[in-house]
CSV table of N, CA, C and O in Angstrom, one decimal:
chain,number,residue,atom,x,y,z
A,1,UNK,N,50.1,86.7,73.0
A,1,UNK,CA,48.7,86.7,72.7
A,1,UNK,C,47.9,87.2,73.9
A,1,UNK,O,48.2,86.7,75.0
A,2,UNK,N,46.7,88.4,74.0
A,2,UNK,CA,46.0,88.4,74.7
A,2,UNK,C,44.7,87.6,75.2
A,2,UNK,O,44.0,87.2,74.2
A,3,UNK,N,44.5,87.4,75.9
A,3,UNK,CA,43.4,86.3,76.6
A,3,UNK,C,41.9,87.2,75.5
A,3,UNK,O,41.9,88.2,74.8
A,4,UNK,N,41.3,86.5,75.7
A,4,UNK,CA,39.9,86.8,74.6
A,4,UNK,C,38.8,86.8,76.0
A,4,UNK,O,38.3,85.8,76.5
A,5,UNK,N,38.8,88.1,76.5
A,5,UNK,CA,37.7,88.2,77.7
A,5,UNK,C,36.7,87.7,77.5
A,5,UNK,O,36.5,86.6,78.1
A,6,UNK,N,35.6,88.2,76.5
A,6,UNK,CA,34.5,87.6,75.8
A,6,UNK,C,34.2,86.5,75.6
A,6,UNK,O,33.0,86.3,75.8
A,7,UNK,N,34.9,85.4,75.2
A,7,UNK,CA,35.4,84.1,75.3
A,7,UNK,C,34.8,83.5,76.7
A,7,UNK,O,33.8,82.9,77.0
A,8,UNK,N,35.6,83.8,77.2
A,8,UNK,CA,36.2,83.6,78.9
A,8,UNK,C,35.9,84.7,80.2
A,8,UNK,O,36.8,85.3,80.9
A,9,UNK,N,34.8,84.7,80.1
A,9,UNK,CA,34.7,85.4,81.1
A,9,UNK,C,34.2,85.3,82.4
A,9,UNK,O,34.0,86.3,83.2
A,10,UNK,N,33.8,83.6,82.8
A,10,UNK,CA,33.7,83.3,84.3
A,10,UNK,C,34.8,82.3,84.1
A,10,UNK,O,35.1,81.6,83.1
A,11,UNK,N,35.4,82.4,85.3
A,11,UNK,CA,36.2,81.8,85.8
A,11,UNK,C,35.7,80.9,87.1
A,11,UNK,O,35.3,81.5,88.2
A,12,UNK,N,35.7,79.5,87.0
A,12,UNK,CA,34.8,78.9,88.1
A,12,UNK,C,35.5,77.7,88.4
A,12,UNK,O,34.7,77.1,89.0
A,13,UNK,N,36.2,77.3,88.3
A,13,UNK,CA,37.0,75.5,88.2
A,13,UNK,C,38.8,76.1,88.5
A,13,UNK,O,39.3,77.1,88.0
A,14,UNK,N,39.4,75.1,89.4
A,14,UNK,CA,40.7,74.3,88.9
A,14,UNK,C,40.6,73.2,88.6
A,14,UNK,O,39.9,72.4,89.1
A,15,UNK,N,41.6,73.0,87.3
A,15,UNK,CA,41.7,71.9,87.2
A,15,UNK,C,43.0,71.8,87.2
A,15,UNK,O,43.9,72.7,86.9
A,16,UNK,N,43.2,70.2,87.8
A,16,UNK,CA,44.7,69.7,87.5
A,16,UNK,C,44.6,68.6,87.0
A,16,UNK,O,43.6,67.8,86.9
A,17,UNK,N,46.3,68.3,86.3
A,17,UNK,CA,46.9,67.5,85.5
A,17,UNK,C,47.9,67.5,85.7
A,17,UNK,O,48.7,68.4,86.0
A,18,UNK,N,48.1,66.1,85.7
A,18,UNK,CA,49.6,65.4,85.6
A,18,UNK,C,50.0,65.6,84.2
A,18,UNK,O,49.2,65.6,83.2
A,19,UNK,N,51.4,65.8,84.0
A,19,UNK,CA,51.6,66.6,82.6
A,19,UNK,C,53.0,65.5,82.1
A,19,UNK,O,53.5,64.9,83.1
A,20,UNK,N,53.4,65.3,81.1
A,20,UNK,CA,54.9,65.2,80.6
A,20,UNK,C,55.8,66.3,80.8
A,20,UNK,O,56.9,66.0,80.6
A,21,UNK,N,55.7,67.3,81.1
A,21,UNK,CA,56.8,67.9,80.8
A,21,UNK,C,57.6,68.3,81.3
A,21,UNK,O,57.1,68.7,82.3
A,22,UNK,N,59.0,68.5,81.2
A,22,UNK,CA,59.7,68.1,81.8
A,22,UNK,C,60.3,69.3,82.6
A,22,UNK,O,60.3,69.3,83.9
A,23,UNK,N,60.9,70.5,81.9
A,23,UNK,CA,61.5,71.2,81.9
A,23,UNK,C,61.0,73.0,81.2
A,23,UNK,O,60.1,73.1,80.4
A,24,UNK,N,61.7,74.0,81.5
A,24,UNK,CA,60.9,75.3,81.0
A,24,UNK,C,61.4,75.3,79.9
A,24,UNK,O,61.4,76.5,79.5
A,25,UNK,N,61.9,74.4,78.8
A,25,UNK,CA,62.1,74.6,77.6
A,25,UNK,C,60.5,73.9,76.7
A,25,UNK,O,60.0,74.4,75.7
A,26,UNK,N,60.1,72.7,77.4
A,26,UNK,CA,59.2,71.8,76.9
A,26,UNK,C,58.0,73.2,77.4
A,26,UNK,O,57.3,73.8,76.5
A,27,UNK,N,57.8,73.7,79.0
A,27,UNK,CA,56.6,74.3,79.2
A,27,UNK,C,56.4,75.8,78.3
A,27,UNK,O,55.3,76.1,77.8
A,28,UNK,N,57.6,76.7,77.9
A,28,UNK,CA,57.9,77.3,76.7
A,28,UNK,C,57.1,76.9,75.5
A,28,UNK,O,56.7,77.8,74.8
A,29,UNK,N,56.9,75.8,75.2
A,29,UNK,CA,55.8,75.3,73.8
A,29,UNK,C,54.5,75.7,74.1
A,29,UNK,O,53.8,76.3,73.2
A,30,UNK,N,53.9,75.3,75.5
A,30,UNK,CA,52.3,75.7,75.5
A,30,UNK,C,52.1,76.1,76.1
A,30,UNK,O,51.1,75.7,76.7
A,31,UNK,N,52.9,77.5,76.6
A,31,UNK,CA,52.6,78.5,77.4
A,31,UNK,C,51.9,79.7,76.1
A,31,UNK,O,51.5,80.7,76.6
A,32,UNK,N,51.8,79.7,75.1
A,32,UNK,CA,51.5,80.9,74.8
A,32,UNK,C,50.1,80.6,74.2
A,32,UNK,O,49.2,81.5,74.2
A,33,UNK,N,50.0,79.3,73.8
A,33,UNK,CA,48.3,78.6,73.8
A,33,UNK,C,47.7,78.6,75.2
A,33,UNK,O,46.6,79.3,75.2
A,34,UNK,N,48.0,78.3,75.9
A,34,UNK,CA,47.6,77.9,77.3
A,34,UNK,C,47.3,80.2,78.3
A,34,UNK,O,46.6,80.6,79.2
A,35,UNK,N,48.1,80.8,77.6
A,35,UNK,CA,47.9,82.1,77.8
A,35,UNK,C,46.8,82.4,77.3
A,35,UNK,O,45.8,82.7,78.0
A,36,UNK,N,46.8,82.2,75.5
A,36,UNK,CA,45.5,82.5,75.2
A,36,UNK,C,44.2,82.3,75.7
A,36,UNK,O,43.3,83.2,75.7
A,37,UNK,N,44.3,80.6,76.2
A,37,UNK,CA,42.9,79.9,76.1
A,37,UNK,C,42.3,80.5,77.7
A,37,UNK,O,41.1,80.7,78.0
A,38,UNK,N,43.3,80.7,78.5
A,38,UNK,CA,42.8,80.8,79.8
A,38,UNK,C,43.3,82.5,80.6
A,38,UNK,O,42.8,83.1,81.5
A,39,UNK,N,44.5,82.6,79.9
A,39,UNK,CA,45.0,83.8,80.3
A,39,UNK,C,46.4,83.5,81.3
A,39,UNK,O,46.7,82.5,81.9
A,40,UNK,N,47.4,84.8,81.2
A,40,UNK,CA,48.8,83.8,82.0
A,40,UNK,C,49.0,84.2,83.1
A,40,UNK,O,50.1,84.1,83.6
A,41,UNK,N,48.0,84.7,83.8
A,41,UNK,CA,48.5,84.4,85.4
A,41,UNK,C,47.4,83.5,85.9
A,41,UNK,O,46.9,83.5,87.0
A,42,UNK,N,46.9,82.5,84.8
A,42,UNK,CA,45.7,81.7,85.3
A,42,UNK,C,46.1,79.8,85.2
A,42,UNK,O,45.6,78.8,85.4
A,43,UNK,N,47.3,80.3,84.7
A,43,UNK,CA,48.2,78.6,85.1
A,43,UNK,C,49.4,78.4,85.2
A,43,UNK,O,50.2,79.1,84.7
A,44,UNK,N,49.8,77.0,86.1
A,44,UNK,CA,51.3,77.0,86.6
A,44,UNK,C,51.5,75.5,86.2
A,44,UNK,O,50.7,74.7,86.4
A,45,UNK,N,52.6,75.4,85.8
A,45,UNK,CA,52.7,73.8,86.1
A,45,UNK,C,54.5,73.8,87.1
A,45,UNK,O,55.6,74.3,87.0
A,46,UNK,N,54.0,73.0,87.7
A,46,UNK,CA,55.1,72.6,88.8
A,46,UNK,C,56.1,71.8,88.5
A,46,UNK,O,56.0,70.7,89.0
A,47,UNK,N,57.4,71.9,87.8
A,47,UNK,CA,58.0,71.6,87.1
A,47,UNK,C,59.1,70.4,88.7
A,47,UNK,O,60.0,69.6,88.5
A,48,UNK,N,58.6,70.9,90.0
A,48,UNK,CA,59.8,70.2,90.8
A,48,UNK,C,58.9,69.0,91.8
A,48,UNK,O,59.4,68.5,92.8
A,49,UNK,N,57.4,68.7,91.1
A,49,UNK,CA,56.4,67.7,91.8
A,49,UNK,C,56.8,66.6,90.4
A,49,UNK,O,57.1,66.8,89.2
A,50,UNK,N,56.8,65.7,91.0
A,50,UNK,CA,57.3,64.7,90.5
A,50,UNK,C,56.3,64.1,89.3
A,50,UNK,O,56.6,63.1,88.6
A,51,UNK,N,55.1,64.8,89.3
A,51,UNK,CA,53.6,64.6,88.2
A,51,UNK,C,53.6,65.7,87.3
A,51,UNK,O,52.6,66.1,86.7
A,52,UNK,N,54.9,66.5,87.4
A,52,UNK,CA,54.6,68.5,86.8
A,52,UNK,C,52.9,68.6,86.9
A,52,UNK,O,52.2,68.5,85.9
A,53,UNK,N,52.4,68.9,87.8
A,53,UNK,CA,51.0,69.2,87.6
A,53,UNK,C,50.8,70.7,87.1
A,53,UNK,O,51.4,71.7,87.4
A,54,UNK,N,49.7,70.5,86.3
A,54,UNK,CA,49.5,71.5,85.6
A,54,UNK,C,48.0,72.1,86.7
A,54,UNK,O,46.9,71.5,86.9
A,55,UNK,N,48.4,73.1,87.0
A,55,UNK,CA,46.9,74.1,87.7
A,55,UNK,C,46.3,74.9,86.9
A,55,UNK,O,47.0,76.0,86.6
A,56,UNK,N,45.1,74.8,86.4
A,56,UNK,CA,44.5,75.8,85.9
A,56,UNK,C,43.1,76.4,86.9
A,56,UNK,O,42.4,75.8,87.7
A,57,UNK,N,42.9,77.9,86.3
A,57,UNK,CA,42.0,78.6,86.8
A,57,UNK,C,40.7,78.7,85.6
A,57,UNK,O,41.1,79.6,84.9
A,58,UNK,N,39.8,78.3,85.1
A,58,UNK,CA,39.2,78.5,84.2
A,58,UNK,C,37.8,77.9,84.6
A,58,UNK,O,37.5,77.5,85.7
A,59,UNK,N,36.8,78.1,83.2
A,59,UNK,CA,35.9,77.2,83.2
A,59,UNK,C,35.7,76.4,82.6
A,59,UNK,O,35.9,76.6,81.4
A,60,UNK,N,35.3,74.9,83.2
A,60,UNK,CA,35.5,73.6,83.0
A,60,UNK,C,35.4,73.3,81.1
A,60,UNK,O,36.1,72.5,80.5
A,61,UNK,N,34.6,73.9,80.5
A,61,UNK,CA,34.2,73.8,79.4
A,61,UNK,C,35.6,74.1,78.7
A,61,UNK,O,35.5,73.9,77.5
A,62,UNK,N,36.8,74.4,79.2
A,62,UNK,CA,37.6,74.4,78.4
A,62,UNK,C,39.0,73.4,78.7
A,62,UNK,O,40.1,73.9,78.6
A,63,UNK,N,38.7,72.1,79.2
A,63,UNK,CA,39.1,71.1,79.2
A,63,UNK,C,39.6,70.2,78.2
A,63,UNK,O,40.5,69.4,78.2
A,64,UNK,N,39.0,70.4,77.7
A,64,UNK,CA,39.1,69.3,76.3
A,64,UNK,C,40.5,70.5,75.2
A,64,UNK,O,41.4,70.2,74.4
A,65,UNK,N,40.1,71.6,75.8
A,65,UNK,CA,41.2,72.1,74.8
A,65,UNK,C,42.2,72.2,75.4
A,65,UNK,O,43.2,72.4,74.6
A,66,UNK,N,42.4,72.1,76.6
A,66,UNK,CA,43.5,72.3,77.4
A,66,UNK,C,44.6,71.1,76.9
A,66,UNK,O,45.7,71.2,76.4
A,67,UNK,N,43.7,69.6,77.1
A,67,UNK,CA,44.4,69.0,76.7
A,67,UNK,C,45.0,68.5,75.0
A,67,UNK,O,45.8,67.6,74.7
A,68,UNK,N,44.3,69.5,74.0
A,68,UNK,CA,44.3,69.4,72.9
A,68,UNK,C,45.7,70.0,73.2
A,68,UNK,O,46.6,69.2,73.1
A,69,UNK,N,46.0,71.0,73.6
A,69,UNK,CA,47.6,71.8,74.0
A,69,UNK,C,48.4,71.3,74.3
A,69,UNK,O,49.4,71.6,73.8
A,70,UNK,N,48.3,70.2,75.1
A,70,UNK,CA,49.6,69.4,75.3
A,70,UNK,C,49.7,68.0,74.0
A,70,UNK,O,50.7,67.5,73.4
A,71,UNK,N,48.5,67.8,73.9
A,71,UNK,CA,48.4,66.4,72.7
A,71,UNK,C,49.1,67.0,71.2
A,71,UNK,O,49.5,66.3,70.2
A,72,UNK,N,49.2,68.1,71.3
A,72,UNK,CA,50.0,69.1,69.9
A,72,UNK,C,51.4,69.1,70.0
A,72,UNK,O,52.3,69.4,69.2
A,73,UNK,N,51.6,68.8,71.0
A,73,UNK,CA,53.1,68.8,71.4
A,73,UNK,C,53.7,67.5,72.2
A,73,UNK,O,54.7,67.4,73.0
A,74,UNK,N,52.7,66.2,71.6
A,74,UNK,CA,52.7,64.9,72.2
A,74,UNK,C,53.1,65.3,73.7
A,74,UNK,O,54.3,65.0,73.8
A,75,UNK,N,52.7,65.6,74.4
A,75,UNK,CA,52.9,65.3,76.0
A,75,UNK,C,51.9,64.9,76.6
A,75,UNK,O,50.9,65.6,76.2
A,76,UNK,N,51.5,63.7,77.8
A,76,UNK,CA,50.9,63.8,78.3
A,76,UNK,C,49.9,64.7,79.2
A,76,UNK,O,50.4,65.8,79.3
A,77,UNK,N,48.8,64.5,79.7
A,77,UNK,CA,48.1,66.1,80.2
A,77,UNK,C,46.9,65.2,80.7
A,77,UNK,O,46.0,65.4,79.9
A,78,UNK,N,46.7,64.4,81.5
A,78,UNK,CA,46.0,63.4,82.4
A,78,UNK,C,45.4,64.1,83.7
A,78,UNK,O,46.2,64.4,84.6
A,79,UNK,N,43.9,64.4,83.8
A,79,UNK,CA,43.1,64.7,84.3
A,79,UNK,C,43.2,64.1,85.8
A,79,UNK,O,43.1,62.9,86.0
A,80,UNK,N,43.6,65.3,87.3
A,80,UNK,CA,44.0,64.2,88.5
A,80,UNK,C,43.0,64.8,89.4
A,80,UNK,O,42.7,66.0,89.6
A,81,UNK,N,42.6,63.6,90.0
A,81,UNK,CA,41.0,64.3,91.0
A,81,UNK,C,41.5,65.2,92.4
A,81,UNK,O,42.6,64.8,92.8
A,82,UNK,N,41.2,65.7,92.9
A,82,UNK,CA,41.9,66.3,94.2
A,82,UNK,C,40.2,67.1,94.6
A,82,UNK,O,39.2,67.4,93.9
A,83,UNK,N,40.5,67.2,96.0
A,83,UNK,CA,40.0,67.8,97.3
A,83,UNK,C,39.9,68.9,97.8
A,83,UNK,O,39.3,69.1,98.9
């Protein structure tokens, strides 16, 4: 899927998340939502930090769906404050 420019077209926020997932078979499930909603060179999750945190590039306003992505695929996706 291509990212929807129009949609998304400031990019102003990271956010991170502590995620469930485990491995690149589980991150494989909502990589191709997570492409859509934000675009794929605009998130990583860290599959060898002991929280997989999930980094996104985006605008805040699309938080709530981020975590709708992982709740579709029952995984955690828990909002982590940082500096």
């Amino acid at each position: 899927m291509e990212m929807n420019n129009d949609r998304h077209s400031h990019w102003d926020s990271i956010l991170i998340y502590r995620t469930s997932v485990r491995n690149d078979k589980e991150k494989l499930k909502v990589a191709d939502k997570l492409n859509y909603l934000v675009g794929e060179n605009n998130w990583t999750i860290d599959l060898e930090d002991e929280d997989k945190v999930l980094r996104v590039v985006c605008n805040r306003e699309l938080a709530k769906e981020i975590e709708q992505v992982f709740a579709a695929y029952r995984y955690r996706c828990e909002s982590m404050p940082y500096w």
